[in-house]
Backbone as a ProteinNet text record, in pm:
[ID]
protein_1_A
[PRIMARY]
MYQEAKRRLRGSIAPIVTPFDEQMNVDVQALKGLIEWHIASGTHGISVTGTTGEPSSLTIEERELVMETAIKTAAGRVPVVPGTGSTNHAEALHLTKRAQEMGADAAMVIVPYYNRPNQQALYNHFKTIADSVDIPIIIYNIPGRTAVNLEVKTLARLAEDCRNIIGVKESNKDFEHVNRVLLNCGRDFLLYSGIELLCYPMLAIGGAGHVSATANVMPKEVADLYNLWMAGEVEAAIDLHYKMMPLNDVLFKDTNPGPLKTALGMMGKMNPALRLPMGPPSVELQQEIRQTLISYGLLDEKVGMKE
[TERTIARY]
1378.6	1310.5	1230.9	1150.2	1065	1142.7	1249.6	1333.3	1401.1	1443.9	1504.4	1400.7	1277.4	1170.3	1145.6	1149.3	1129.4	1240.9	1357.4	1468.9	1451.9	1407.5	1399.7	1276.1	1165.5	1037.8	1017.3	1106.1	1101.1	1115.6	1067.4	1081.1	953.8	969.3	855.5	821.9	712.4	661.8	550.1	582	490.1	373.6	249.4	131.9	101	147.8	144.5	3.2	-31.6	-158.6	-155.5	-272.7	-282.6	-317	-223.3	-252.3	-341.4	-432.6	-513.5	-483.3	-490.6	-469	-600.5	-601.1	-720	-836.1	-808.1	-913.6	-953.8	-899.8	-928.5	-874.1	-772.5	-700.6	-584.1	-538.4	-420.9	-303	-238.4	-125.8	3.3	45.3	161.3	287.8	306.2	428.3	433.6	319.6	316.2	345.5	293.3	319.1	467.7	529.2	673.7	750.9	708.4	775.1	764.2	646.7	628.7	718.7	726.1	809.4	956.7	1002.4	1141.8	1168.6	1075	1088.5	1100	1019.2	1023.3	1156.9	1203.9	1331.1	1443.9	1443.3	1546	1535.4	1415.6	1393.5	1422.5	1454.2	1489.4	1377.6	1263.6	1155.5	1207.7	1170.3	1227.4	1154.7	1032	954.7	834.3	778.8	666.1	546.8	430.1	305.4	210.1	142.6	42.8	-88.1	-193.2	-327.6	-375.8	-331.5	-391.6	-498.1	-544.3	-650.3	-617.3	-495.2	-453.4	-450	-436	-430.5	-565	-674.5	-810.8	-839.5	-809.2	-827.4	-972.3	-1066.1	-1206.4	-1256.1	-1175.8	-1209.6	-1137.7	-1060.3	-982.9	-1040.8	-1030.4	-1064	-952.6	-978.8	-875.2	-753.9	-780.3	-670.7	-589.2	-656.2	-584.6	-502.8	-555.8	-478	-352.3	-365.9	-248.8	-148.9	-199	-111.4	-32.6	-99.2	-32	71.1	34.4	126.5	250.7	228.4	340.7	429.5	368.1	446.3	535.4	479.9	557.9	674.5	649.7	754.1	866.3	828.1	929.2	1006.2	937.3	1004.3	1101.7	1058.8	1147.6	1268	1246.9	1355.8	1447.9	1388.4	1466.3	1539.8	1529.1	1600	1538.1	1408.4	1337.6	1229.5	1184.6	1077	946.8	866.6	734.2	630.6	531.4	428.3	291.4	240.2	110.7	-3.9	-109.3	-231.7	-309.4	-340.6	-407.5	-541.1	-587.6	-711.1	-834.9	-946.3	-1074.7	-1184.2	-1302.5	-1418.7	-1463.9	-1412.3	-1440	-1323	-1350.2	-1243.4	-1166.7	-1237.8	-1171.8	-1079.9	-1123	-1039.1	-912.1	-926.9	-810	-711.8	-762.9	-677	-604.4	-678.5	-620	-510.6	-539.6	-443.7	-319.4	-336.5	-221.2	-131.5	-192.9	-114.1	-42.3	-110.2	-48.1	68.7	54.1	163.7	286.8	267	379.2	441.1	356.5	406.7	487	446.2	513.8	644.5	666.4	789.4	778.6	656.8	639.5	714.7	760.7	833.9	741.1	617	514.2	381.7	273.4	140.9	73.7	3.6	-71.7	-220.3	-283.3	-419.8	-512.4	-604.9	-694.2	-803.1	-845.9	-966.4	-1082.1	-1159.4	-1268.8	-1363.9	-1403.2	-1486.7	-1631.3	-1721.8	-1865.1	-1939.4	-1886.5	-1963.8	-1949.6	-1857.1	-1845	-1841.7	-1741.7	-1731.9	-1698.6	-1737.8	-1701.3	-1555.7	-1506.1	-1363.3	-1320.3	-1404.2	-1367.9	-1363.1	-1456.4	-1455.8	-1331.8	-1291.6	-1169.3	-1047.7	-1043.7	-934.6	-930.1	-1045.1	-1051.4	-1008.5	-1052.4	-1019.1	-868.1	-805.4	-662.6	-578	-619.6	-541.5	-544.3	-660.1	-670.1	-578.6	-576.8	-489.9	-343.4	-307.5	-167.4	-119.9	-207.5	-169.9	-155.6	-208.2	-207.2	-78.5	5.5	127.9	244.3	363.6	484.2	537	490.8	543.1	488.9	559.8	510.6	378.6	296.3	167.3	166.8	125.5	102.4	-47.2	-111.8	-254.8	-275.9	-383.4	-414.6	-546.2	-537.2	-654.3	-691.3	-805.8	-848.9	-998.7	-1034.2	-1175.7	-1260.6	-1200.9	-1278.3	-1331.7	-1266.8	-1309.8	-1386.5	-1353	-1409.1	-1529.5	-1548.8	-1659.7	-1645.9	-1524.7	-1497.3	-1351	-1323.4	-1187.3	-1133.3	-1013.9	-948	-893	-951.8	-913.6	-774.5	-709.2	-571.5	-562.5	-657.8	-651.6	-663.3	-739.8	-750.7	-619.4	-560.5	-432	-324.1	-324.7	-224.5	-238.9	-362.2	-384.9	-325.4	-350.2	-299	-146.5	-86.1	59.5	121.5	53	103.2	84	-28.7	-63.9	-9	29	75.3	212.4	315.6	451.5	472.8	398.4	422.6	338	254	189.3	285.7	355.5	468.6	442.4	327.3	305.7	165.7	141.3	10.4	27.8	-46.7	-60.9	-185.2	-166.6	-277.8	-317.1	-426.3	-486.4	-594.6	-547	-633.1	-598.3	-694.5	-667.6	-664.5	-697.5	-694.9	-550.4	-480.4	-338.9	-317.4	-415.3	-405.5	-404.6	-488.9	-495.8	-359.4	-294.9	-169.3	-57.3	-61.6	34.6	17.2	-106.6	-135.2	-101.4	-92.3	-49.4	89.6	184.4	320.9	330.6	250	250.3	207	104.5	46.3	104.3	155.1	209.5	360.4	424.5	569.9	634.7	743.4	809	873.6	892.1	950	842.4	714.8	606	609.6	595.7	609.3	480.4	490.5	376.3	401.5	312	322.8	206.1	234.2	127.4	68.5	-63.5	-133.8	-207.2	-183.6	-239.7	-124.1	-134.3	-21.7	28.3	-62.4	-20	30.3	21.6	74.4	203.2	255.1	378.4	493.2	514.6	621.7	591.3	470.6	442.5	457.8	422	435.3	581.6	668.2	811	858.3	804.6	848.9	811.8	706.8	668	723.6	803.7	865.8	813.7	744.5	693	803.5	768.3	865.4	872	776.1	773.6	632.5	607.6	476.6	443.1	312.7	258.6	170.6	233.2	170.1	141.7	14.8	-24.1	53.7	92	166.2	298.8	350	475.1	462.7	341	321.9	365.2	353.5	383.8	523.5	560.9	692.3	764	804.8	864.4	991.8	1076.8	1202.3	1177.8	1088.2	1063.5	999	905.2	839.5	939.7	1031.1	1137.8	1234.1	1262.7	1355.9	1303.3	1171.5	1115.9	1164.8	1162.4	1213.8	1365.6	1434.3	1580.4	1631.6	1568.2	1610.2	1589	1474	1446.7	1550.8	1580.4	1675.8	1816.9	1846.9	1979	1987.6	1878.7	1877.3	1862.6	1827.4	1808.9	1662.4	1630.9	1491.1	1430.8	1501.6	1446.3	1421.3	1512.2	1493.4	1372.8	1353.3	1236.8	1107.5	1107.2	988.6	961.5	1066.5	1050	987.8	1034	981	835.5	805	666.9	572.7	610.1	523.7	528.2	641.2	652.2	553.4	532.4	446.4	297.7	264.3	124.7	29.1	59.6	-34.1	-60.9	42.3	22.7	-61.9	-30.9	-111.7	-258.9	-282.7	-420.4	-495.4	-434.3	-506.4	-530	-441.7	-457.2	-569.9	-622	-730.6	-856.6	-870	-993.9	-1104.6	-1069.6	-1165.5	-1111.4	-1192.2	-1156.1	-1030.1	-933.7	-812.6	-850	-791.9	-679.8	-718.5	-838.4	-879.5	-785.6	-764.5	-670.9	-528.5	-488.9	-354.1	-330.9	-426.2	-412.1	-416.9	-498.5	-501.4	-363.6	-301.7	-169	-66.8	-67.5	28.5	5.7	-120.2	-148.5	-91.4	-107.7	-52.1	99.8	160.7	305.9	358.4	267.4	307.8	353.1	316.9	361.1	270.8	144.1	49	-81.4	-164.2	-301.8	-378.5	-449	-511.9	-645.7	-679.2	-811.7	-841.1	-966.5	-1020.6	-1135.7	-1153.8	-1267.8	-1390.2	-1505.1	-1628.4	-1641.9	-1695.2	-1771.1	-1687.1	-1554.6	-1471.4	-1475.2	-1446.9	-1445.1	-1347.3	-1315.2	-1214.9	-1265.1	-1174.6	-1213.6	-1282.7	-1349.6	-1414.3	-1310.7	-1358.6	-1270.2	-1200.1	-1273.5	-1215.5	-1102.9	-1124.1	-1019.5	-901.4	-928.1	-818.2	-729.2	-789.8	-711.2	-630	-689.8	-616.8	-499.6	-520.9	-412	-299.5	-336.5	-237.6	-155.6	-222	-151.1	-61.3	-107	-24.7	100.4	85.9	202.8	301.2	249.7	336.5	413.2	343.3	407	520.8	514	619.4	727.1	711.5	807.8	792.1	676.2	651.6	594.7	541.6	493.8	548.6	570.9	609.6	484.4	462.3	338.8	322.4	432.4	422.7	407.6	491	488.6	403.5	360	266.1	330.1	457.1	520.2	668.7	715.3	859.6	936.5	1047.8	1130	1198.8
-594.9	-482.7	-528	-631.3	-675.4	-753.6	-818.8	-887.2	-785.9	-675.3	-570.6	-512.5	-496.2	-446.6	-545	-673.9	-773.6	-769.4	-729.6	-717.6	-595.5	-483.8	-357.2	-346.8	-401.8	-378.8	-477.9	-470.2	-559.4	-480	-539	-474.6	-406.1	-297	-220	-110.3	-129.4	-27.3	44.2	158	224.9	289.9	259.1	322.1	454.3	562.8	693.8	751.6	814.6	886.1	1009.4	1061.9	1188.5	1298.9	1389.5	1496.7	1604.4	1659.3	1773	1891	2010.8	2129.3	2171.8	2286.5	2332.6	2361.6	2389.2	2413.4	2285.7	2173.3	2040.2	2020.7	2099.1	2076.9	1981.1	1913.8	1827.6	1913.6	1872.5	1947.3	1890.9	1951.4	1901.5	1907	2014.9	2027.5	1921.1	1894.3	1789.6	1653.5	1628.7	1501.5	1486.2	1592.2	1588.3	1557	1619.8	1596.4	1452.8	1392.3	1251.9	1161.2	1188.8	1105.2	1117.5	1237.6	1255.8	1180.9	1185.2	1112.8	962.8	911.7	768.6	729	807.3	773.8	777.5	878.7	888.2	774.5	718.3	611.2	472.5	463.1	334.6	261.8	328.1	267.6	231.6	112.7	62.8	114.6	159.8	208.1	287	367.6	454	418.2	408.8	395.1	505	566.5	669	632.1	698	680.8	535.7	461.5	332.1	352.3	245.2	254.8	358.8	353.9	445.6	590.2	609.9	743.9	801.2	737.4	787.1	821.8	733.8	771.2	799.9	733	756.1	892.5	960.5	1095.9	1202.1	1159.6	1251.4	1259.2	1375.9	1386.4	1322	1298	1244	1336.8	1467.1	1564.4	1559.9	1541.8	1533.4	1404.7	1296.3	1172.1	1189.7	1255.7	1281.1	1371.6	1470.5	1560.4	1483.6	1396.9	1318.8	1225	1157.7	1068.8	1143.7	1256.6	1334.5	1387.7	1432.3	1482.2	1373.3	1253.7	1142.6	1105.3	1097.8	1058.2	1161.7	1289.5	1396	1406.7	1387.1	1398.1	1283.2	1161.7	1045.9	1057.2	1111.4	1140.2	1020.7	901.9	782.5	722	784.3	730.1	599.2	588.2	463.8	449	326.7	309.3	372.2	420.9	474.5	392.8	343.9	256.1	316.1	406.6	466.1	368.6	386.8	312.3	379.5	305.1	363.1	296.3	212.5	140.2	222.3	174.7	239.7	139.8	165.3	86.2	120.4	231.9	276.1	234	146.4	90.4	198.7	294.9	400.1	484.5	510.7	586.4	509.4	378.8	296.7	295.2	284.1	289.9	423.8	530.5	665.1	684.8	649.6	673.2	585.9	464.3	376.3	429.4	477	537.8	664.1	743.4	864.6	830	723.1	680.4	647.5	579	546.8	674.8	767.6	893	973.1	965.4	1040.6	976.8	851.3	783.9	695.7	649.3	556	426.5	362.9	236.8	118.5	131.2	30.2	95.1	25.7	72.5	-38.2	2.3	-93	-74.7	-178.7	-168.3	-256.4	-192.2	-262.7	-338.4	-449.9	-517.7	-418.1	-398	-300.1	-330	-224	-235.3	-199.6	-246.1	-219.4	-295	-296.5	-357.8	-509.4	-568.8	-714.1	-791.3	-766.9	-839.3	-986.4	-1069.7	-1211.4	-1229.6	-1352.7	-1376.7	-1348.1	-1380.9	-1351.2	-1201.1	-1129.4	-983.2	-923.1	-977.7	-931.5	-956.1	-1073.4	-1105.6	-1003.9	-975.7	-882.3	-741.6	-700.8	-568.5	-552.8	-647.5	-635.8	-657	-747.1	-770.9	-648.2	-584.7	-464	-354.3	-337.1	-235.2	-270.8	-396.4	-437.7	-422.1	-453.9	-444.2	-299.8	-205.1	-64.5	7.6	-56.2	8.2	-90.2	-35.1	-118.4	-132.2	-48.4	-55.4	-178.3	-225.3	-339	-306.2	-408.9	-397.4	-490.2	-434.9	-514.1	-508	-622	-626.8	-617.4	-553.8	-531.7	-601.4	-709.1	-789.3	-765.1	-702.9	-670.7	-699.9	-827.5	-866.9	-804.2	-767.7	-705	-568	-503	-371.3	-380.5	-476.6	-479.9	-571.8	-660.7	-757.4	-863.5	-877.6	-985.1	-1025.3	-1154.2	-1205.5	-1244.5	-1195.5	-1239.4	-1379.7	-1477.9	-1617.3	-1646.2	-1742.5	-1774.9	-1816.2	-1892.5	-1937.9	-1819.9	-1718.8	-1599.4	-1522.5	-1507.3	-1438.5	-1512.6	-1645.3	-1724.5	-1707	-1699.1	-1672.9	-1538.1	-1438.8	-1305.3	-1302.2	-1369.1	-1372.2	-1441.5	-1541.8	-1614.2	-1534.5	-1464.8	-1398.3	-1256	-1196.6	-1056.2	-1049.6	-1029.7	-1030.3	-921.7	-812.8	-701.2	-709.5	-810.2	-833.5	-918.5	-852.1	-916.1	-949.5	-906.2	-932.3	-898.2	-923.4	-896.5	-853.2	-752	-716.7	-787.7	-877.8	-955.8	-903.3	-827.6	-790.5	-893.8	-1014.5	-1131.8	-1214	-1231.2	-1304.1	-1454.9	-1500.7	-1643.6	-1682.1	-1737.6	-1767	-1885.2	-1973.8	-2079.5	-2018.6	-1918.7	-1850.8	-1793.9	-1721.7	-1655.6	-1756.9	-1870.9	-1976.9	-2026.2	-2039.8	-2092.7	-1992.7	-1865.2	-1766	-1800.5	-1824.1	-1854.8	-1994	-2086.7	-2220.4	-2214.7	-2132.8	-2130.2	-2022.7	-1915.5	-1807.2	-1813.4	-1898.1	-1910.6	-1840.3	-1896.6	-1844.2	-1708.1	-1668.4	-1535.7	-1428.8	-1468.2	-1371.2	-1294.3	-1161.8	-1078.9	-1081.4	-1133.1	-1141.2	-1047.6	-949.7	-854.7	-873.2	-858.2	-860.2	-721.3	-714.4	-591.4	-603.5	-713.9	-738.8	-730.5	-640.4	-613.5	-737.9	-818.4	-934.7	-1049.2	-1032.4	-1134.8	-1090.6	-973.1	-926.7	-1024	-1063.8	-1159.1	-1297.4	-1353.9	-1486.2	-1493.4	-1386.7	-1391.6	-1392.1	-1326.5	-1335.7	-1480.2	-1548.4	-1685.4	-1783.2	-1753.4	-1844.5	-1800.2	-1692.6	-1647.5	-1515.4	-1439.4	-1309.2	-1210.4	-1108.5	-1007.5	-889.3	-881	-767.8	-737.2	-612	-575.1	-431.2	-406.3	-271.9	-246.7	-203.8	-196.6	-53.1	-25.4	108.9	153.5	59.9	92.8	160.7	139.3	205.9	357.3	409.6	554.3	608.1	526.2	569.3	524.5	402.5	348.5	297.4	388.1	344.1	262.5	300.1	227.8	84.7	67.9	-66.7	-157.1	-104.1	-186.4	-225.9	-136.1	-170.8	-271.8	-254.7	-345.3	-488.5	-504.6	-640.4	-717.6	-652.2	-714.1	-729	-624.5	-628.7	-741.7	-758.7	-865	-1001.9	-1020.2	-1149.5	-1180.1	-1081.7	-1103.4	-1127.2	-1071.1	-1091.9	-1224.4	-1299.5	-1426.4	-1413.9	-1294.6	-1272.7	-1301	-1429.1	-1472.5	-1438.4	-1464.8	-1437.9	-1289.3	-1206.9	-1063	-1017	-1078.3	-1044.3	-1084.5	-1202.6	-1247	-1155.1	-1116.5	-1022.7	-892.4	-840.6	-715.4	-731.7	-844.9	-876	-862.8	-921.8	-916.2	-779	-713.9	-579.8	-483.6	-496.1	-401.9	-436.9	-553	-595.1	-500	-448.3	-354.9	-230.3	-178.2	-62.6	-100.4	-214.2	-261.7	-273	-325.8	-347.2	-216	-118.1	6.6	87.1	74.4	149.5	96.7	-20.2	-77.8	-101	-28.3	-35.7	50	132.8	205.4	199.6	242.4	226.6	305.9	237.7	300.1	398.7	520.4	569.6	660.7	648.8	737	735.5	619.2	615.5	654.7	618.6	647.6	798.6	869.3	1014.5	1080.2	1026.1	1077.8	1065.2	948.5	925.8	1021.6	1039	1128.4	1272.8	1309.5	1443.5	1463.2	1363.2	1370.4	1380.1	1315.9	1315.8	1443.3	1531	1656	1643.7	1532.2	1509.8	1576.3	1599.5	1652.1	1687.9	1763.7	1787.5	1655.8	1608.7	1476.3	1472.6	1575.6	1585.9	1472.2	1427.9	1331.5	1398.8	1362.3	1413.5	1324.2	1386.6	1309.8	1224.8	1103	1049.6	988.7	995.4	948.3	1049.5	1003.8	1092.2	1043.4	1127.4	1090.2	979.9	909.2	808.4	873.3	791.6	840.3	898.2	979.8	1037.4	926.8	821	709.4	642.8	622.1	558.6	654.3	782.4	877.6	872.7	859.2	849.4	720.4	611.7	484.2	494.1	560.7	581.3	660.4	765.8	849.2	768	688.5	607.4	503.2	449.8	352.1	418.1	536.7	608.9	640.6	678.5	705.3	579.4	466.4	340.9	300.4	345.7	316.8	425.6	527	635.9	733.1	729.3	817.8	952.7	958	1082.1	1091.2	1211.7	1234.8	1265.3	1191.9	1204.8	1344.3	1411.5	1542.3	1656.6	1655.8	1769.9	1743.4	1617.9	1588.9	1529.7	1554.7	1500.8	1479.5	1366.6	1338.9	1430.7	1483.4	1570.7	1489.9
-1875.5	-1810.6	-1688.8	-1709.3	-1599.1	-1494.6	-1534.5	-1435.6	-1343.8	-1399.6	-1317.8	-1222.5	-1269.2	-1182.1	-1068.1	-1098.1	-993.2	-889.4	-931	-836.6	-747.1	-805.1	-731.4	-643.7	-688	-620.4	-506.8	-409.2	-294.5	-165.2	-56.2	72.9	116.2	189.2	238.2	138.4	66.8	-24.9	49.8	105.5	198.2	124.2	164.8	102.7	172.3	114.9	180.2	183.2	294.4	304.1	213.5	181.1	108.3	207.7	238.4	333.7	270.6	350.7	309.2	400.8	346.4	428.7	494.7	561	633	539.2	412.6	314	240.9	287.2	232.2	90.8	56.4	-68.8	-43.3	-147.3	-133.4	-88.8	20.4	76.1	16.5	-91.6	-166	-81.7	-5.5	74.9	183.7	246.1	348.6	287.1	167.7	98.9	69.1	21.6	-4.8	124.4	234	361.6	407	389	426.6	343.8	214.8	128	166.3	194.2	237.2	367.4	460.7	587.7	562.8	472	441.4	380.4	287.7	223.7	326.2	412.5	517.1	617.5	633.4	730.9	675.3	547.4	489.1	418.6	398.7	320.9	181.9	134.5	8.6	-115	-100.4	-214.1	-165.9	-253.8	-220.2	-308.5	-244.2	-319.5	-274.5	-368.4	-337	-406	-365.8	-421.6	-420.7	-318.7	-291	-184.4	-123.2	-22.6	83.7	135.4	241.7	193.2	62.3	5.3	-33.6	5.7	-18.2	-164.8	-258.8	-400	-437.8	-372.3	-407.4	-360.6	-277	-233.7	-315.9	-415.2	-498	-638.8	-700.2	-841.6	-923.9	-1050.2	-1138.3	-1140.8	-1147.1	-1151.2	-1021.8	-909.1	-781.8	-773.7	-823.6	-824.8	-909.1	-1023.1	-1107	-1035.4	-963.4	-887.6	-781.8	-708.5	-604.1	-666	-774.5	-843.1	-890	-955.8	-1009.1	-897.3	-788.6	-675.2	-618	-603.2	-547.7	-638.3	-767.2	-861.2	-865.7	-869	-873.8	-742.7	-630.9	-501.1	-479.2	-511.9	-496.3	-588.5	-706.8	-801.9	-824.2	-831.2	-860.5	-742.4	-625.1	-508.4	-460.8	-470.4	-442.4	-549.5	-576.7	-674.6	-626.1	-721.3	-691.5	-767.6	-692.8	-748.3	-715.4	-797.7	-767.5	-790.8	-712.9	-736.4	-847.5	-952.1	-1069	-1098.2	-1008	-1032.9	-1003.9	-1053.5	-1033.7	-1064.1	-1010.4	-1048.7	-1189.8	-1242.2	-1378.7	-1466.9	-1562.9	-1645.7	-1721.7	-1777.9	-1855.5	-1767.4	-1644.7	-1552.1	-1518.5	-1495.1	-1463.5	-1580.4	-1701.5	-1819.9	-1827.2	-1810.1	-1818.9	-1714.8	-1589.3	-1482.2	-1496.3	-1545.7	-1564.2	-1676.1	-1782.7	-1890.3	-1841.2	-1759.1	-1705.7	-1613.2	-1536.2	-1449.2	-1531.7	-1642.3	-1730.3	-1786.2	-1831.8	-1888.3	-1786	-1658.7	-1553.4	-1508.7	-1547.4	-1508.6	-1387.3	-1356.2	-1244.5	-1271.7	-1165.1	-1179.4	-1203.4	-1160.4	-1180.2	-1144.5	-1173.2	-1132.4	-1053.3	-947	-866	-898.2	-948.6	-999.9	-916.5	-847.7	-757	-832.2	-775.1	-823.4	-812.4	-918.4	-911.3	-795.6	-728.5	-608.9	-641.2	-561.5	-565.7	-675.8	-799.3	-907.6	-917.4	-843.7	-827.7	-960.5	-1044.9	-1172.2	-1150.5	-1248.3	-1240.6	-1282.4	-1274.4	-1296.4	-1440.3	-1537.8	-1676.6	-1700.4	-1639.9	-1654	-1588.4	-1472.9	-1407.7	-1497.2	-1558	-1650.3	-1764.1	-1824.2	-1936.3	-1892.6	-1775	-1722.1	-1705.5	-1636.3	-1609.4	-1734.7	-1821	-1942.9	-2033.4	-2043.5	-2126.1	-2073.4	-1941.3	-1880.9	-1902.1	-1875.9	-1890.9	-2035.3	-2131.4	-2272.4	-2319.8	-2241.1	-2283.3	-2245.3	-2161.9	-2113.2	-2117.2	-2096.5	-2090.1	-1948.1	-1856.6	-1720.8	-1648.9	-1545.8	-1467.7	-1398.7	-1386.2	-1319.2	-1197.8	-1083.7	-963.4	-934.6	-934.9	-906.5	-755.7	-717.4	-575.9	-543.9	-468.2	-433.4	-287.8	-264.3	-128.3	-115.9	-104.9	-107.7	1.9	115.8	221.8	183.3	87.9	40	-91.9	-175.2	-310.4	-323.9	-227.4	-227.7	-336.5	-391.4	-486.1	-469.9	-478.7	-464.9	-601.5	-634.2	-756.4	-731.5	-797	-772.1	-826	-763.4	-800.9	-948	-995.5	-1135	-1232.2	-1194.6	-1278.9	-1277	-1159.5	-1147.8	-1225.4	-1218.5	-1290.2	-1441.6	-1491.4	-1634.2	-1673.2	-1591.3	-1619.9	-1618.4	-1519.5	-1510	-1631.2	-1683.3	-1800.2	-1929.3	-1939.8	-2065.5	-2076.6	-1964.3	-1964.6	-1898.4	-1976.2	-1921.9	-1818.3	-1829.8	-1737.7	-1610.8	-1595.6	-1466.2	-1384.3	-1292.7	-1225.8	-1079.1	-1025.6	-884.2	-839.8	-711.1	-652.5	-507.4	-469.5	-328.6	-278.1	-183.7	-130.3	8	11.6	139.9	167.5	187.4	190.7	314.3	403.4	527.1	507.3	387.5	356.7	323.7	422.3	402.8	307.6	297.5	196.8	57.1	35.6	-94.1	-132.3	-39.9	-76	-98.4	-30	-60.3	-203.4	-245.4	-378.6	-489.1	-454.5	-553.6	-605	-514.2	-557	-619.8	-572.7	-632.4	-778.2	-808.1	-941.9	-1033.1	-975.1	-1057.6	-1070.1	-990.4	-994.4	-878	-832.2	-712.9	-736	-862.3	-888.2	-903.1	-893	-895	-764	-771.5	-652.7	-570.4	-449.2	-358	-240.4	-222.6	-113	-17.5	110.3	208.8	224.1	220.6	253.2	385.4	456.1	588.8	688.1	783.7	872.9	946.3	998.1	1075.7	988	856.2	765.3	696	731.5	666.4	689.4	813.6	839.7	781.7	806.2	749.9	598	526.8	381	337.4	413.9	383.2	397.3	497.5	525.5	414.7	336.2	228.2	92.9	92.4	-31.7	-83.5	0.9	-39.8	-70.4	-150	-192.9	-98	-4.6	86	129.1	163.7	215	178.9	170.9	149.7	270.9	378.9	509.9	550.6	584.2	626.4	749.4	835.4	957	925.7	805.3	766.1	770.1	760.8	770.3	905.4	1010	1146	1189.4	1151.4	1188.2	1063	975.1	849	865.3	959.8	977.7	1021.2	1117.7	1171.7	1067.9	990.2	888.2	779.7	746.2	651.8	713.3	842.4	910	915.9	919.3	920.2	797.8	683.4	561.2	567.2	612.9	617.4	706.5	821.7	914.4	853.4	788.2	725	617.5	534.3	426.1	479	595.6	656	731.2	734	804.4	954.3	1002.4	1146.5	1182.5	1178.8	1189.1	1324.7	1431.6	1564.8	1584.5	1534.9	1546.4	1464.8	1348	1265.6	1335.8	1398.9	1471.2	1590.1	1660.4	1773.4	1726.1	1613.6	1561.1	1516.9	1458.2	1418.2	1537.8	1649.3	1767.8	1835.4	1827.7	1886.4	1821.7	1692.5	1620.6	1628.5	1681.1	1679.3	1750.5	1869.8	1933.4	1848.9	1783	1696.4	1574.9	1514.5	1402.5	1442	1560	1605.5	1621.1	1686.5	1714.8	1587.1	1490	1365.9	1277.8	1312.5	1232.4	1314.5	1425.7	1503.5	1442.9	1347.2	1265.4	1123.1	1027.4	887.4	852.4	791.8	740.4	629.1	628	707.8	824.1	877.9	987.1	1106.1	1169.7	1283	1244.3	1124.1	1077.1	1067.3	1007.6	996.5	1134.1	1224	1360.6	1424.9	1408.1	1464.8	1406.3	1274.8	1210.4	1251.4	1275.6	1326.2	1464.6	1551.7	1686.6	1683.5	1585.2	1572.9	1506.8	1463	1401.4	1257.8	1192.7	1055.7	952.1	987.7	890.2	958.8	888.5	931	915	1018.5	1010.7	938.3	861.5	800.1	703.4	706.5	611.2	538	413.2	338.1	362.3	373	379.2	252.9	264.2	377.7	489.6	480.8	591	704	826	940.5	1045	1143.2	1243.8	1336	1400.2	1498.9	1618.7	1698.2	1819.8	1915.5	2007.8	2109.2	2187.9	2218.2	2294.5	2216.7	2086.9	2006.6	1988.2	1974.3	1963.8	2088.2	2203.4	2325.7	2328.9	2278.5	2272.7	2176.1	2064.5	1968.8	2034.7	2105.6	2173.5	2272.8	2354.1	2453.5	2387.7	2275.6	2203.8	2148	2090.9	2039.1	2150.9	2266.7	2382.3	2421.6	2418.8	2459.5	2365.4	2240.1	2142.9	2140.4	2223.8	2224.8	2109.7	2044.5	1931.3	1974.8	2096.2	2156.6	2297.6	2343.8	2482.1	2562.3	2669.1	2747	2805.1	2836.5	2901.8	2803.5	2699.1	2608.1	2484	2467.6	2359.6	2237.1	2213.5	2093.2	2118.1	2070.4	2081.9	1989	2036.5	1953.2	1842.7
[MASK]
+++++++++++++++++++++++++++++++++++++++++++++++++++++++++++++++++++++++++++++++++++++++++++++++++++++++++++++++++++++++++++++++++++++++++++++++++++++++++++++++++++++++++++++++++++++++++++++++++++++++++++++++++++++++++++++++++++++++++++++++++++++++++++++++++++++++++++++++++++++++++++++++++++++++++++++++++++

């Protein structure tokens, strides 16, 4: 079961934004449209309710709604890996169990944020969640958001003790750390980049793919980065890596997913609304985003949007 999951859960697993309508309710139809666009564009897998999906701005019921919508819309065409983590242990347990009940292909569970648990507490948290379900678990380590780093030795213990902990999304700028993940957890452990500028480098050291927010704007290109690498077209993959850097840079000049939703709004994909306490980028950054999209051919300078 888990070996098959390791085979399927590779490539660009796009972390989809959560669209809101004018009344600030979850826009289910817009979410379905985004998922269909991703599948048509060659995205290898879908993730919802991760950082890019604003889970801390959603109620438990809304998170379940988004998860269920994604699973039903994908309908087995690509794997769906919802984010089920929380700073509240009971909530994380509940959401991970619900993901399994809904038919998710795996669950992505973030290191708890704000409360800064020690390494033994992190081990206990993840092991309890993994032991509660049969579906594969991908741990999500993002120390810049959580204020605590899941150490490699802790991750290796979890990988050894829990058969269904099969991988990790590392939004970790410490490239030595991510190298040591595969050294200590085994080369078949699934390592995903959650840092845009490390998507290509992580493939080069044996990574399984990436969970890149930029895929929301350029799903085909982010998927192609993996496809080119796997096809042995190294120079083309490197060219694409550098081609996407200006877009990657502008999308992270303010807190994700603010710039990302602004871009998708400009592209006509969805209402760009964010729930408080998040807010839109400055007018100056919005203009920079617009010019960047134009430079990539994603918007038409005269009519405002590419057909």
